[in-house]
PDB file of C-alpha atoms in Angstrom:
ATOM      1  CA  MET A   1       0.000   0.000   0.000  1.00 69.00           C
ATOM      2  CA  THR A   2       1.486   3.330  -1.050  1.00 90.00           C
ATOM      3  CA  THR A   3      -1.543   5.579  -0.486  1.00 96.00           C
ATOM      4  CA  LEU A   4      -3.480   5.534   2.771  1.00 98.00           C
ATOM      5  CA  HIS A   5      -6.805   7.289   3.246  1.00 98.00           C
ATOM      6  CA  ALA A   6      -6.704   8.278   6.928  1.00 98.00           C
ATOM      7  CA  GLY A   7      -9.212  10.079   9.099  1.00 98.00           C
ATOM      8  CA  ILE A   8      -9.787  11.568  12.547  1.00 98.00           C
ATOM      9  CA  VAL A   9     -12.908  11.942  14.692  1.00 98.00           C
ATOM     10  CA  GLN A  10     -12.684  15.142  16.761  1.00 98.00           C
ATOM     11  CA  GLN A  11     -15.492  15.230  19.297  1.00 98.00           C
ATOM     12  CA  PRO A  12     -16.658  16.291  22.746  1.00 97.00           C
ATOM     13  CA  ALA A  13     -17.221  13.552  25.299  1.00 95.00           C
ATOM     14  CA  TRP A  14     -19.794  12.964  28.003  1.00 94.00           C
ATOM     15  CA  ALA A  15     -19.812  11.134  31.318  1.00 91.00           C
ATOM     16  CA  ASP A  16     -22.225   8.675  29.674  1.00 94.00           C
ATOM     17  CA  LYS A  17     -20.125   6.126  27.763  1.00 96.00           C
ATOM     18  CA  THR A  18     -23.000   5.170  25.501  1.00 97.00           C
ATOM     19  CA  ARG A  19     -23.503   8.733  24.315  1.00 97.00           C
ATOM     20  CA  SER A  20     -19.779   9.302  23.806  1.00 98.00           C
ATOM     21  CA  LEU A  21     -19.331   6.060  21.868  1.00 98.00           C
ATOM     22  CA  GLU A  22     -22.357   6.796  19.709  1.00 98.00           C
ATOM     23  CA  GLU A  23     -20.748  10.115  18.786  1.00 97.00           C
ATOM     24  CA  SER A  24     -17.523   8.295  17.919  1.00 98.00           C
ATOM     25  CA  ALA A  25     -19.455   5.788  15.834  1.00 98.00           C
ATOM     26  CA  ARG A  26     -21.228   8.552  13.940  1.00 98.00           C
ATOM     27  CA  GLY A  27     -17.868  10.064  13.001  1.00 98.00           C
ATOM     28  CA  ILE A  28     -16.389   6.700  12.062  1.00 98.00           C
ATOM     29  CA  ARG A  29     -19.343   5.970   9.791  1.00 98.00           C
ATOM     30  CA  THR A  30     -18.989   9.368   8.129  1.00 98.00           C
ATOM     31  CA  LEU A  31     -15.332   8.671   7.406  1.00 98.00           C
ATOM     32  CA  ALA A  32     -15.920   5.092   6.253  1.00 98.00           C
ATOM     33  CA  ALA A  33     -18.517   6.361   3.767  1.00 98.00           C
ATOM     34  CA  LYS A  34     -15.729   8.471   2.237  1.00 98.00           C
ATOM     35  CA  GLY A  35     -13.514   5.420   1.825  1.00 98.00           C
ATOM     36  CA  VAL A  36     -11.250   6.091   4.817  1.00 98.00           C
ATOM     37  CA  GLN A  37      -9.182   3.021   5.734  1.00 98.00           C
ATOM     38  CA  LEU A  38      -7.705   4.139   9.079  1.00 98.00           C
ATOM     39  CA  VAL A  39      -9.582   6.107  11.774  1.00 98.00           C
ATOM     40  CA  LEU A  40      -7.942   7.647  14.848  1.00 98.00           C
ATOM     41  CA  LEU A  41     -10.037   8.547  17.884  1.00 98.00           C
ATOM     42  CA  GLN A  42      -8.943  10.897  20.669  1.00 98.00           C
ATOM     43  CA  GLU A  43      -7.596   9.903  24.075  1.00 98.00           C
ATOM     44  CA  LEU A  44     -10.196   8.491  26.526  1.00 98.00           C
ATOM     45  CA  HIS A  45     -12.994   9.267  24.065  1.00 98.00           C
ATOM     46  CA  ALA A  46     -15.607   7.139  25.876  1.00 98.00           C
ATOM     47  CA  THR A  47     -15.779   9.456  28.894  1.00 97.00           C
ATOM     48  CA  GLN A  48     -15.002  12.978  29.908  1.00 96.00           C
ATOM     49  CA  TYR A  49     -11.410  13.636  30.919  1.00 97.00           C
ATOM     50  CA  PHE A  50     -11.690  12.519  34.543  1.00 97.00           C
ATOM     51  CA  CYS A  51      -8.110  13.328  35.604  1.00 97.00           C
ATOM     52  CA  GLN A  52      -8.940  16.875  36.706  1.00 96.00           C
ATOM     53  CA  THR A  53      -9.436  15.462  40.213  1.00 96.00           C
ATOM     54  CA  GLU A  54      -8.327  12.453  42.261  1.00 97.00           C
ATOM     55  CA  ASP A  55     -11.266  10.223  43.169  1.00 96.00           C
ATOM     56  CA  THR A  56     -11.056   6.475  43.807  1.00 97.00           C
ATOM     57  CA  ALA A  57     -14.662   6.014  42.645  1.00 97.00           C
ATOM     58  CA  ILE A  58     -13.528   6.845  39.101  1.00 97.00           C
ATOM     59  CA  PHE A  59     -11.650   3.548  38.894  1.00 98.00           C
ATOM     60  CA  ASP A  60     -15.092   1.990  38.382  1.00 97.00           C
ATOM     61  CA  LEU A  61     -14.973   3.408  34.829  1.00 97.00           C
ATOM     62  CA  ALA A  62     -12.064   1.151  33.904  1.00 98.00           C
ATOM     63  CA  GLU A  63     -12.555  -1.901  31.677  1.00 98.00           C
ATOM     64  CA  PRO A  64     -10.547  -4.991  30.722  1.00 98.00           C
ATOM     65  CA  LEU A  65      -8.434  -4.733  27.589  1.00 97.00           C
ATOM     66  CA  ASP A  66     -11.079  -6.586  25.571  1.00 97.00           C
ATOM     67  CA  GLY A  67     -14.001  -5.062  27.467  1.00 98.00           C
ATOM     68  CA  PRO A  68     -17.180  -3.349  26.230  1.00 98.00           C
ATOM     69  CA  THR A  69     -15.553  -0.320  24.601  1.00 98.00           C
ATOM     70  CA  THR A  70     -13.019  -2.419  22.696  1.00 98.00           C
ATOM     71  CA  GLN A  71     -15.741  -4.852  21.605  1.00 98.00           C
ATOM     72  CA  TYR A  72     -17.939  -1.965  20.455  1.00 98.00           C
ATOM     73  CA  LEU A  73     -15.124  -0.581  18.305  1.00 98.00           C
ATOM     74  CA  ALA A  74     -14.198  -4.046  17.013  1.00 98.00           C
ATOM     75  CA  ALA A  75     -17.761  -4.547  15.799  1.00 98.00           C
ATOM     76  CA  LEU A  76     -17.615  -1.221  13.956  1.00 98.00           C
ATOM     77  CA  ALA A  77     -14.267  -2.120  12.396  1.00 98.00           C
ATOM     78  CA  ARG A  78     -15.722  -5.415  11.126  1.00 98.00           C
ATOM     79  CA  GLU A  79     -18.911  -3.850   9.832  1.00 98.00           C
ATOM     80  CA  LEU A  80     -17.223  -0.936   8.060  1.00 98.00           C
ATOM     81  CA  ASP A  81     -14.031  -2.801   7.044  1.00 98.00           C
ATOM     82  CA  VAL A  82     -11.708  -0.194   8.556  1.00 98.00           C
ATOM     83  CA  VAL A  83      -8.844  -0.035  11.017  1.00 98.00           C
ATOM     84  CA  ILE A  84      -9.736   1.881  14.180  1.00 98.00           C
ATOM     85  CA  VAL A  85      -7.332   3.161  16.834  1.00 98.00           C
ATOM     86  CA  GLY A  86      -9.336   3.770  20.008  1.00 98.00           C
ATOM     87  CA  SER A  87      -8.569   4.554  23.642  1.00 98.00           C
ATOM     88  CA  ILE A  88      -9.655   2.964  26.911  1.00 98.00           C
ATOM     89  CA  PHE A  89      -9.149   3.307  30.659  1.00 98.00           C
ATOM     90  CA  GLU A  90      -7.820  -0.215  31.160  1.00 98.00           C
ATOM     91  CA  ARG A  91      -8.171  -2.323  34.300  1.00 98.00           C
ATOM     92  CA  ARG A  92      -5.305  -4.771  33.944  1.00 97.00           C
ATOM     93  CA  ALA A  93      -5.559  -6.215  37.457  1.00 97.00           C
ATOM     94  CA  PRO A  94      -6.888  -5.088  40.850  1.00 97.00           C
ATOM     95  CA  GLY A  95      -5.136  -1.792  41.597  1.00 96.00           C
ATOM     96  CA  LEU A  96      -3.330  -1.773  38.234  1.00 98.00           C
ATOM     97  CA  TYR A  97      -4.728   0.550  35.575  1.00 98.00           C
ATOM     98  CA  HIS A  98      -3.463   1.948  32.276  1.00 98.00           C
ATOM     99  CA  ASN A  99      -4.267   4.595  29.698  1.00 98.00           C
ATOM    100  CA  THR A 100      -4.335   2.273  26.710  1.00 98.00           C
ATOM    101  CA  ALA A 101      -4.706   2.658  22.962  1.00 98.00           C
ATOM    102  CA  VAL A 102      -6.349  -0.312  21.226  1.00 98.00           C
ATOM    103  CA  VAL A 103      -6.048  -1.224  17.543  1.00 98.00           C
ATOM    104  CA  LEU A 104      -8.956  -2.967  15.807  1.00 98.00           C
ATOM    105  CA  ASP A 105      -8.147  -4.292  12.342  1.00 98.00           C
ATOM    106  CA  ARG A 106     -11.144  -4.892  10.075  1.00 97.00           C
ATOM    107  CA  GLN A 107     -12.306  -8.517  10.478  1.00 96.00           C
ATOM    108  CA  LYS A 108      -9.473  -9.448  12.849  1.00 98.00           C
ATOM    109  CA  GLY A 109     -10.698  -7.470  15.854  1.00 97.00           C
ATOM    110  CA  LEU A 110      -8.214  -6.462  18.555  1.00 98.00           C
ATOM    111  CA  ILE A 111      -4.746  -7.055  17.138  1.00 98.00           C
ATOM    112  CA  GLY A 112      -2.615  -4.845  19.368  1.00 97.00           C
ATOM    113  CA  HIS A 113      -2.471  -2.256  22.110  1.00 97.00           C
ATOM    114  CA  TYR A 114      -0.157   0.384  23.505  1.00 98.00           C
ATOM    115  CA  ARG A 115      -0.074   1.447  27.162  1.00 98.00           C
ATOM    116  CA  LYS A 116       0.848   5.102  27.642  1.00 98.00           C
ATOM    117  CA  MET A 117       4.466   5.358  28.787  1.00 97.00           C
ATOM    118  CA  HIS A 118       4.827   8.985  29.897  1.00 98.00           C
ATOM    119  CA  ILE A 119       2.332   9.889  32.627  1.00 98.00           C
ATOM    120  CA  PRO A 120       1.869  13.570  33.590  1.00 97.00           C
ATOM    121  CA  ASP A 121       0.993  14.983  36.996  1.00 96.00           C
ATOM    122  CA  ASP A 122       0.072  18.647  36.707  1.00 91.00           C
ATOM    123  CA  PRO A 123      -2.804  20.824  37.936  1.00 91.00           C
ATOM    124  CA  GLY A 124      -5.892  19.553  36.137  1.00 92.00           C
ATOM    125  CA  PHE A 125      -4.013  16.549  34.710  1.00 96.00           C
ATOM    126  CA  TYR A 126      -3.546  14.218  37.703  1.00 97.00           C
ATOM    127  CA  GLU A 127      -2.851  11.136  35.636  1.00 98.00           C
ATOM    128  CA  LYS A 128      -0.300   9.503  37.925  1.00 98.00           C
ATOM    129  CA  PHE A 129      -3.139   8.860  40.382  1.00 98.00           C
ATOM    130  CA  TYR A 130      -4.944   6.724  37.784  1.00 98.00           C
ATOM    131  CA  PHE A 131      -2.426   5.305  35.324  1.00 98.00           C
ATOM    132  CA  THR A 132       0.581   3.017  35.628  1.00 97.00           C
ATOM    133  CA  PRO A 133       3.173   3.542  32.853  1.00 97.00           C
ATOM    134  CA  GLY A 134       3.338   0.865  30.183  1.00 96.00           C
ATOM    135  CA  ASP A 135       5.940  -1.858  30.570  1.00 94.00           C
ATOM    136  CA  SER A 136       9.297  -0.844  29.131  1.00 89.00           C
ATOM    137  CA  ALA A 137      11.353  -3.071  26.885  1.00 85.00           C
ATOM    138  CA  ALA A 138      13.953  -3.291  29.682  1.00 81.00           C
ATOM    139  CA  GLN A 139      11.218  -4.803  31.895  1.00 82.00           C
ATOM    140  CA  GLY A 140      10.318  -7.375  29.280  1.00 84.00           C
ATOM    141  CA  GLY A 141       7.391  -5.368  27.952  1.00 84.00           C
ATOM    142  CA  PRO A 142       6.829  -4.084  24.423  1.00 90.00           C
ATOM    143  CA  GLY A 143       8.090  -0.572  25.160  1.00 92.00           C
ATOM    144  CA  PHE A 144       7.820   1.603  22.067  1.00 97.00           C
ATOM    145  CA  ALA A 145       6.814  -1.061  19.551  1.00 96.00           C
ATOM    146  CA  PRO A 146       4.824  -0.472  16.340  1.00 98.00           C
ATOM    147  CA  ILE A 147       1.676  -2.483  15.687  1.00 98.00           C
ATOM    148  CA  GLU A 148       1.435  -4.323  12.362  1.00 98.00           C
ATOM    149  CA  THR A 149      -1.932  -3.763  10.656  1.00 98.00           C
ATOM    150  CA  SER A 150      -3.508  -4.244   7.236  1.00 97.00           C
ATOM    151  CA  VAL A 151      -2.777  -0.562   6.462  1.00 97.00           C
ATOM    152  CA  GLY A 152       0.820  -0.474   7.706  1.00 97.00           C
ATOM    153  CA  ARG A 153       2.974  -0.460  10.837  1.00 98.00           C
ATOM    154  CA  LEU A 154       1.456   2.031  13.256  1.00 98.00           C
ATOM    155  CA  GLY A 155       3.596   3.810  15.835  1.00 98.00           C
ATOM    156  CA  VAL A 156       0.828   4.476  18.347  1.00 98.00           C
ATOM    157  CA  LEU A 157       1.677   6.804  21.235  1.00 98.00           C
ATOM    158  CA  VAL A 158      -0.640   8.671  23.632  1.00 98.00           C
ATOM    159  CA  CYS A 159      -0.897  12.379  24.519  1.00 98.00           C
ATOM    160  CA  TRP A 160       1.948  13.215  26.962  1.00 98.00           C
ATOM    161  CA  ASP A 161       4.160  10.891  24.895  1.00 98.00           C
ATOM    162  CA  GLN A 162       3.893  13.469  22.112  1.00 98.00           C
ATOM    163  CA  TRP A 163       6.301  15.834  23.866  1.00 98.00           C
ATOM    164  CA  TYR A 164       9.162  13.321  23.873  1.00 98.00           C
ATOM    165  CA  PRO A 165      11.338  12.996  20.754  1.00 98.00           C
ATOM    166  CA  GLU A 166      12.835   9.796  22.185  1.00 97.00           C
ATOM    167  CA  ALA A 167       9.484   8.010  21.927  1.00 98.00           C
ATOM    168  CA  ALA A 168       8.922   9.043  18.314  1.00 98.00           C
ATOM    169  CA  ARG A 169      12.499   8.096  17.405  1.00 98.00           C
ATOM    170  CA  LEU A 170      12.241   4.643  18.963  1.00 97.00           C
ATOM    171  CA  MET A 171       8.998   3.977  17.095  1.00 98.00           C
ATOM    172  CA  ALA A 172      10.661   5.078  13.858  1.00 98.00           C
ATOM    173  CA  MET A 173      13.721   2.931  14.565  1.00 97.00           C
ATOM    174  CA  ALA A 174      11.436  -0.073  15.095  1.00 97.00           C
ATOM    175  CA  GLY A 175       9.936   0.382  11.636  1.00 97.00           C
ATOM    176  CA  ALA A 176       6.803   2.467  12.222  1.00 98.00           C
ATOM    177  CA  GLU A 177       5.366   3.881   8.993  1.00 98.00           C
ATOM    178  CA  LEU A 178       3.166   6.463  10.715  1.00 98.00           C
ATOM    179  CA  LEU A 179       3.050   8.091  14.150  1.00 98.00           C
ATOM    180  CA  LEU A 180      -0.367   8.412  15.793  1.00 98.00           C
ATOM    181  CA  TYR A 181      -1.199  10.483  18.868  1.00 98.00           C
ATOM    182  CA  PRO A 182      -4.642  10.233  20.502  1.00 98.00           C
ATOM    183  CA  THR A 183      -4.779  13.304  22.737  1.00 98.00           C
ATOM    184  CA  ALA A 184      -6.721  15.209  25.406  1.00 98.00           C
ATOM    185  CA  ILE A 185      -5.207  18.654  25.851  1.00 98.00           C
ATOM    186  CA  GLY A 186      -6.669  22.076  26.454  1.00 97.00           C
ATOM    187  CA  TRP A 187      -6.350  25.468  28.084  1.00 94.00           C
ATOM    188  CA  ASP A 188      -7.071  26.721  31.547  1.00 94.00           C
ATOM    189  CA  PRO A 189      -9.805  29.275  30.700  1.00 94.00           C
ATOM    190  CA  ARG A 190      -8.130  31.700  33.102  1.00 94.00           C
ATOM    191  CA  ASP A 191      -4.955  31.889  31.003  1.00 94.00           C
ATOM    192  CA  GLU A 192      -4.435  34.966  28.884  1.00 96.00           C
ATOM    193  CA  THR A 193      -5.107  34.592  25.164  1.00 96.00           C
ATOM    194  CA  GLU A 194      -1.422  34.951  24.270  1.00 97.00           C
ATOM    195  CA  GLU A 195      -0.465  32.175  26.685  1.00 97.00           C
ATOM    196  CA  GLN A 196      -3.166  29.923  25.295  1.00 97.00           C
ATOM    197  CA  ARG A 197      -1.854  30.508  21.789  1.00 97.00           C
ATOM    198  CA  ARG A 198       1.734  29.751  22.864  1.00 98.00           C
ATOM    199  CA  GLN A 199       0.630  26.463  24.393  1.00 97.00           C
ATOM    200  CA  GLN A 200      -1.252  25.346  21.301  1.00 98.00           C
ATOM    201  CA  ASP A 201       1.544  26.426  18.969  1.00 98.00           C
ATOM    202  CA  ALA A 202       4.091  24.481  21.036  1.00 98.00           C
ATOM    203  CA  TRP A 203       1.875  21.385  20.902  1.00 98.00           C
ATOM    204  CA  THR A 204       1.553  21.626  17.134  1.00 98.00           C
ATOM    205  CA  VAL A 205       5.222  22.366  16.495  1.00 98.00           C
ATOM    206  CA  ILE A 206       6.607  19.525  18.607  1.00 98.00           C
ATOM    207  CA  GLN A 207       4.548  16.922  16.754  1.00 98.00           C
ATOM    208  CA  ARG A 208       5.283  18.341  13.320  1.00 98.00           C
ATOM    209  CA  ALA A 209       8.944  18.191  14.373  1.00 98.00           C
ATOM    210  CA  HIS A 210       8.575  14.452  15.045  1.00 98.00           C
ATOM    211  CA  ALA A 211       7.395  14.092  11.450  1.00 98.00           C
ATOM    212  CA  VAL A 212      10.430  16.009  10.175  1.00 98.00           C
ATOM    213  CA  ALA A 213      13.010  14.307  12.419  1.00 98.00           C
ATOM    214  CA  ASN A 214      11.819  10.838  11.470  1.00 98.00           C
ATOM    215  CA  GLY A 215      10.549  11.332   7.919  1.00 98.00           C
ATOM    216  CA  LEU A 216       7.130   9.962   8.842  1.00 98.00           C
ATOM    217  CA  PRO A 217       3.515  11.152   8.582  1.00 98.00           C
ATOM    218  CA  VAL A 218       1.903  12.104  11.893  1.00 98.00           C
ATOM    219  CA  ILE A 219      -1.796  11.827  12.792  1.00 98.00           C
ATOM    220  CA  VAL A 220      -3.057  13.697  15.875  1.00 98.00           C
ATOM    221  CA  ALA A 221      -6.594  13.568  17.328  1.00 98.00           C
ATOM    222  CA  ASN A 222      -7.606  15.943  20.143  1.00 98.00           C
ATOM    223  CA  ARG A 223     -10.961  16.439  21.861  1.00 98.00           C
ATOM    224  CA  VAL A 224     -13.054  19.621  21.933  1.00 98.00           C
ATOM    225  CA  GLY A 225     -15.358  21.393  24.342  1.00 97.00           C
ATOM    226  CA  HIS A 226     -15.346  22.685  27.889  1.00 97.00           C
ATOM    227  CA  GLU A 227     -15.287  20.127  30.697  1.00 96.00           C
ATOM    228  CA  ALA A 228     -15.981  21.373  34.215  1.00 95.00           C
ATOM    229  CA  ASP A 229     -13.779  20.554  37.192  1.00 93.00           C
ATOM    230  CA  PRO A 230     -15.873  18.181  39.360  1.00 93.00           C
ATOM    231  CA  SER A 231     -14.188  19.565  42.485  1.00 89.00           C
ATOM    232  CA  ALA A 232     -14.995  23.172  41.495  1.00 87.00           C
ATOM    233  CA  GLN A 233     -11.417  24.106  42.420  1.00 88.00           C
ATOM    234  CA  SER A 234     -10.777  25.493  38.939  1.00 91.00           C
ATOM    235  CA  GLU A 235     -12.701  26.637  35.885  1.00 94.00           C
ATOM    236  CA  GLY A 236     -12.142  23.300  34.180  1.00 96.00           C
ATOM    237  CA  ILE A 237     -10.449  22.688  30.828  1.00 97.00           C
ATOM    238  CA  GLU A 238     -11.282  24.077  27.402  1.00 97.00           C
ATOM    239  CA  PHE A 239     -10.082  21.406  24.991  1.00 98.00           C
ATOM    240  CA  TRP A 240      -8.851  23.144  21.862  1.00 98.00           C
ATOM    241  CA  GLY A 241      -9.259  20.491  19.173  1.00 98.00           C
ATOM    242  CA  ALA A 242      -6.959  21.478  16.276  1.00 98.00           C
ATOM    243  CA  SER A 243      -6.452  17.835  15.267  1.00 98.00           C
ATOM    244  CA  PHE A 244      -4.240  17.453  12.223  1.00 98.00           C
ATOM    245  CA  ILE A 245      -2.483  15.162   9.795  1.00 98.00           C
ATOM    246  CA  ALA A 246       1.038  16.099   8.690  1.00 98.00           C
ATOM    247  CA  GLY A 247       3.319  14.670   6.033  1.00 98.00           C
ATOM    248  CA  PRO A 248       6.932  13.540   6.515  1.00 98.00           C
ATOM    249  CA  GLN A 249       8.278  17.093   6.204  1.00 98.00           C
ATOM    250  CA  GLY A 250       5.835  18.361   8.806  1.00 98.00           C
ATOM    251  CA  GLU A 251       3.555  19.864   6.166  1.00 98.00           C
ATOM    252  CA  PHE A 252      -0.135  20.073   7.023  1.00 98.00           C
ATOM    253  CA  LEU A 253      -2.214  17.674   4.945  1.00 98.00           C
ATOM    254  CA  ALA A 254      -5.396  18.362   6.916  1.00 98.00           C
ATOM    255  CA  GLN A 255      -6.177  20.457   9.989  1.00 98.00           C
ATOM    256  CA  ALA A 256      -9.288  21.014  12.112  1.00 98.00           C
ATOM    257  CA  ASP A 257     -10.414  24.007  14.137  1.00 97.00           C
ATOM    258  CA  GLY A 258     -11.924  23.917  17.624  1.00 96.00           C
ATOM    259  CA  GLN A 259     -15.311  22.448  16.663  1.00 97.00           C
ATOM    260  CA  PRO A 260     -16.559  18.849  16.523  1.00 98.00           C
ATOM    261  CA  THR A 261     -15.706  17.478  13.099  1.00 98.00           C
ATOM    262  CA  THR A 262     -14.230  14.671  11.062  1.00 98.00           C
ATOM    263  CA  LEU A 263     -10.996  15.140   9.170  1.00 98.00           C
ATOM    264  CA  ASP A 264      -9.532  13.028   6.393  1.00 98.00           C
ATOM    265  CA  THR A 265      -6.862  13.050   3.729  1.00 98.00           C
ATOM    266  CA  ARG A 266      -4.839  10.722   1.540  1.00 98.00           C
ATOM    267  CA  ILE A 267      -1.265  10.080   2.658  1.00 98.00           C
ATOM    268  CA  ASP A 268       1.395   9.034   0.159  1.00 97.00           C
ATOM    269  CA  LEU A 269       3.402   6.575   2.258  1.00 96.00           C
ATOM    270  CA  SER A 270       6.112   6.286  -0.407  1.00 96.00           C
ATOM    271  CA  ARG A 271       7.234   9.857   0.357  1.00 97.00           C
ATOM    272  CA  SER A 272       8.921   8.698   3.563  1.00 97.00           C
ATOM    273  CA  GLU A 273      11.464   6.775   1.507  1.00 96.00           C
ATOM    274  CA  ASP A 274      12.051   9.778  -0.751  1.00 96.00           C
ATOM    275  CA  ILE A 275      12.454  12.197   2.177  1.00 97.00           C
ATOM    276  CA  ARG A 276      14.820   9.897   4.075  1.00 97.00           C
ATOM    277  CA  ARG A 277      17.061   9.675   1.001  1.00 97.00           C
ATOM    278  CA  ILE A 278      17.358  13.466   0.966  1.00 97.00           C
ATOM    279  CA  TRP A 279      17.526  13.971   4.750  1.00 97.00           C
ATOM    280  CA  PRO A 280      19.164  10.757   6.041  1.00 97.00           C
ATOM    281  CA  TYR A 281      18.936  11.450   9.767  1.00 97.00           C
ATOM    282  CA  LEU A 282      19.006   7.763  10.654  1.00 96.00           C
ATOM    283  CA  ARG A 283      22.242   7.343   8.695  1.00 96.00           C
ATOM    284  CA  ASP A 284      23.984  10.280  10.349  1.00 97.00           C
ATOM    285  CA  ARG A 285      22.961   9.686  13.953  1.00 96.00           C
ATOM    286  CA  ARG A 286      26.028   9.527  16.226  1.00 96.00           C
ATOM    287  CA  ILE A 287      24.876   6.470  18.129  1.00 95.00           C
ATOM    288  CA  ASP A 288      28.425   6.002  19.444  1.00 95.00           C
ATOM    289  CA  ASP A 289      28.081   9.208  21.454  1.00 96.00           C
ATOM    290  CA  TYR A 290      24.525   9.073  22.808  1.00 95.00           C
ATOM    291  CA  ALA A 291      25.076   6.937  25.915  1.00 93.00           C
ATOM    292  CA  HIS A 292      24.210   9.848  28.219  1.00 95.00           C
ATOM    293  CA  LEU A 293      20.649   9.874  26.884  1.00 93.00           C
ATOM    294  CA  THR A 294      19.930   7.081  29.364  1.00 91.00           C
ATOM    295  CA  ARG A 295      20.736   9.448  32.242  1.00 94.00           C
ATOM    296  CA  ARG A 296      18.171  11.732  33.860  1.00 94.00           C
ATOM    297  CA  TYR A 297      20.497  14.753  33.698  1.00 95.00           C
ATOM    298  CA  ILE A 298      24.193  15.364  33.056  1.00 94.00           C
ATOM    299  CA  ASP A 299      25.572  17.090  36.173  1.00 91.00           C
TER     300      ASP A 299
END
């Protein structure tokens, strides 16, 4: 396959999983009717972003890896003959939970998953309370491993992972043909407009830079809408949307605004080979002098 028709569902979410999943399904059907082969959903799309507060009752939202949300998406993938990358709050074992991307491949169902590796802990984003990092390769886990699908090798990462060039590079080095980032990011409504713009620009630039540095297309899905802080300690989060698809030189192929929408474009996968011949970053990496990258900081 040299040309991939890829799409994104950019949506609000509700506390009611059924309503949120129905909205996802509506977007997936819209894209499938256009001939889209790969659909990316946003991070934790089945519920509102619950990490604004720390509440043990929220763990009741978690599901097994092949639980109801995954089965719902697998049925859609079979019916519509598409590949879907979804997102779940996974209950792996009692007291062990992950922020997990699931990959459903047409008639095959669940063929792979990725457990978010970088876990933030910031005001309004208290994810360390809920999520255990995915198992690293050093621990015998998959680490940053692409998932082989009928539309190509997908380098699936999740939200906070998108700020780390190491994660994108390792996916590229393992043979990923695309980088995908399901995301939930937004502004504090109290921030000044200029600060909000700086935050969004930084988010866009860092991911386009991953495309450039690795010669790979990047697909990014973010949610939209205001979600209140259940604790009423803040004004909540205004999720900015702005989902996009970029080519291997970081060029925009498709870009959304801050409204619910679907987004799709055709990606020429053969361009990665052409770009890497011109800009051979993998060839010129000084791997003999990068040992200090395994250190936290060089004092």
